[in-house]
């Protein structure tokens, strides 16, 4: 079901993100792109490109009781160098109609647990400065702001500042 057709859905469960979820995941990503604050990307990749870019583990969807995707979270490696194998970047997107219902926090909490089970000691997030909702969500999930990367990238010809946040594991990499 497209993200735009979500009624006031109640979060029901988390599940591993599968290829079959990708049309709904992509629709939610489009909603994020449309805000102008969720990403510097302007297009949603095809499943094959998305699948290749993200780690095979720690991919989640939040579903309502009817199985509608309310949000998703996944990790990308920050580097191909083995010394950074325990560092990953977080992506989390929530359908517009499901925001403010605790879906994002639940996804991030589970993503932390799954990432630690796979040896990840640092999660980082790059969040556009104006995306105050995402910044607040990540802080609630235990991330801290490391700094601001000024004019890191352009979106539609406008330079954007990106806040760098991180969460260090209390279990892995001690």
Coordinates of C-alpha atoms in Angstrom, one line a residue:
X1 CA 0.0 0.0 0.0
X2 CA 1.4 3.4 -0.9
X3 CA 2.5 5.5 2.0
X4 CA 0.1 8.3 1.0
X5 CA -2.9 6.0 1.6
X6 CA -2.0 5.3 5.3
X7 CA -4.7 6.4 7.6
X8 CA -4.0 7.1 11.2
X9 CA -2.2 3.7 11.5
X10 CA -1.2 2.2 14.8
X11 CA 2.3 0.7 14.8
X12 CA 2.1 -3.1 15.3
X13 CA 5.4 -4.7 14.7
X14 CA 8.9 -4.6 13.2
X15 CA 10.0 -7.0 10.5
X16 CA 13.1 -7.6 8.3
X17 CA 13.0 -5.4 5.2
X18 CA 12.5 -7.6 2.2
X19 CA 12.5 -6.9 -1.6
X20 CA 8.7 -7.1 -1.5
X21 CA 8.5 -4.1 0.9
X22 CA 10.6 -2.0 -1.5
X23 CA 7.7 -0.3 -3.3
X24 CA 6.4 1.0 0.0
X25 CA 9.9 1.8 1.2
X26 CA 10.5 3.8 -2.0
X27 CA 7.2 5.7 -1.6
X28 CA 8.2 6.7 1.9
X29 CA 11.6 7.8 0.6
X30 CA 9.9 9.9 -2.0
X31 CA 7.9 11.6 0.8
X32 CA 11.2 12.3 2.6
X33 CA 12.8 13.7 -0.6
X34 CA 9.8 16.0 -1.1
X35 CA 10.3 17.7 2.3
X36 CA 13.6 19.1 1.1
X37 CA 15.2 18.4 4.5
X38 CA 15.5 14.6 4.7
X39 CA 18.2 13.9 2.2
X40 CA 20.4 15.6 -0.5
X41 CA 19.3 12.8 -2.9
X42 CA 16.7 13.8 -5.5
X43 CA 15.8 10.3 -6.8
X44 CA 15.0 6.9 -5.3
X45 CA 17.3 4.1 -6.6
X46 CA 16.0 0.9 -8.0
X47 CA 15.8 -2.0 -5.6
X48 CA 19.0 -3.6 -6.9
X49 CA 21.1 -0.4 -6.3
X50 CA 19.5 0.1 -2.9
X51 CA 20.1 -3.5 -1.9
X52 CA 23.8 -3.3 -3.0
X53 CA 24.4 0.0 -1.1
X54 CA 23.0 -1.2 2.2
X55 CA 24.4 -3.8 4.6
X56 CA 22.6 -7.2 4.3
X57 CA 21.8 -7.1 8.1
X58 CA 19.9 -4.6 10.2
X59 CA 17.2 -3.7 7.7
X60 CA 13.8 -3.1 9.2
X61 CA 10.3 -2.1 8.4
X62 CA 7.6 -1.0 10.8
X63 CA 4.2 -2.4 10.0
X64 CA 0.7 -1.7 11.1
X65 CA -1.7 -4.6 11.9
X66 CA -2.8 -4.7 8.2
X67 CA 0.9 -5.1 7.0
X68 CA 1.2 -1.5 5.7
X69 CA 4.8 -0.2 5.9
X70 CA 4.9 2.8 8.2
X71 CA 8.6 3.4 8.1
X72 CA 12.0 1.8 7.5
X73 CA 15.5 1.8 8.7
X74 CA 18.8 0.4 7.3
X75 CA 22.5 0.8 7.5
X76 CA 25.2 1.6 4.9
X77 CA 28.9 1.0 5.5
X78 CA 30.9 4.3 5.9
X79 CA 34.0 2.8 4.4
X80 CA 35.3 -0.3 2.6
X81 CA 38.4 -0.4 4.8
X82 CA 38.4 -3.2 7.3
X83 CA 39.4 -0.9 10.2
X84 CA 36.0 0.8 9.9
X85 CA 33.9 -2.4 9.6
X86 CA 32.1 -1.6 12.8
X87 CA 31.0 1.8 11.7
X88 CA 27.7 2.3 9.8
X89 CA 25.5 5.1 8.7
X90 CA 21.8 5.1 9.6
X91 CA 18.9 5.8 7.3
X92 CA 15.5 6.0 8.9
X93 CA 12.4 7.3 7.1
X94 CA 8.8 7.4 8.4
X95 CA 5.7 7.8 6.3
X96 CA 4.2 11.3 6.7
X97 CA 0.9 9.9 8.0
X98 CA 2.8 7.8 10.6
X99 CA 5.1 10.5 12.1
X100 CA 4.7 11.4 15.7
X101 CA 3.5 7.9 16.7
X102 CA 6.8 6.5 18.0
X103 CA 7.6 4.5 14.9
X104 CA 11.0 6.2 14.3
X105 CA 12.1 5.7 17.9
X106 CA 11.2 2.0 17.9
X107 CA 13.0 1.5 14.5
X108 CA 16.1 3.2 15.8
X109 CA 16.1 1.2 19.1
X110 CA 15.8 -2.1 17.2
X111 CA 18.4 -1.0 14.7
X112 CA 20.9 -0.3 17.5
X113 CA 20.3 -3.8 18.9
X114 CA 20.6 -5.6 15.6
X115 CA 23.7 -3.6 14.6
X116 CA 25.4 -4.6 17.9
X117 CA 24.6 -8.2 17.2
X118 CA 26.6 -7.8 14.0
X119 CA 29.6 -6.2 15.5
X120 CA 28.8 -2.5 14.8
X121 CA 30.3 -0.2 17.5
X122 CA 29.5 3.2 16.0
X123 CA 26.3 4.3 14.3
X124 CA 26.4 7.7 12.6
X125 CA 23.8 9.9 11.0
X126 CA 24.2 12.9 8.7
X127 CA 21.1 15.0 9.1
X128 CA 20.3 18.3 7.3
X129 CA 20.4 21.1 9.9
X130 CA 16.7 22.1 9.2
X131 CA 15.4 18.6 9.8
X132 CA 14.7 19.3 13.5
X133 CA 12.4 16.3 13.9
X134 CA 15.0 13.9 12.8
X135 CA 17.6 15.5 15.0
X136 CA 15.3 15.3 18.0
X137 CA 14.5 11.6 17.2
X138 CA 18.1 10.6 17.0
X139 CA 18.9 12.4 20.3
X140 CA 16.1 10.5 21.9
X141 CA 17.6 7.3 20.6
X142 CA 21.0 8.0 22.2
X143 CA 22.8 9.8 19.4
X144 CA 24.9 12.9 20.2
X145 CA 25.8 15.7 17.8
X146 CA 29.5 15.6 17.0
X147 CA 29.5 18.7 14.8
X148 CA 28.1 20.6 11.9
X149 CA 29.5 20.0 8.4
X150 CA 28.9 23.4 6.8
X151 CA 27.9 23.6 3.2
X152 CA 28.5 19.8 2.8
X153 CA 26.4 19.4 -0.3
X154 CA 23.9 21.1 -2.5
X155 CA 20.3 20.4 -3.0
X156 CA 18.7 22.2 -6.0
X157 CA 21.6 24.6 -6.1
X158 CA 21.5 25.6 -2.4
X159 CA 24.3 24.6 -0.1
X160 CA 23.1 22.7 2.9
X161 CA 24.7 22.2 6.3
X162 CA 24.7 18.6 7.7
X163 CA 24.8 17.7 11.4
X164 CA 26.9 14.7 12.1
X165 CA 25.5 12.6 14.9
X166 CA 26.9 9.4 16.4
X167 CA 25.9 6.7 18.8
X168 CA 28.7 4.6 20.4
X169 CA 27.8 1.1 21.5
X170 CA 28.1 0.3 25.2
X171 CA 28.4 -3.4 24.3
X172 CA 30.6 -3.7 21.2
X173 CA 34.1 -2.3 20.6
X174 CA 34.9 -1.6 24.2

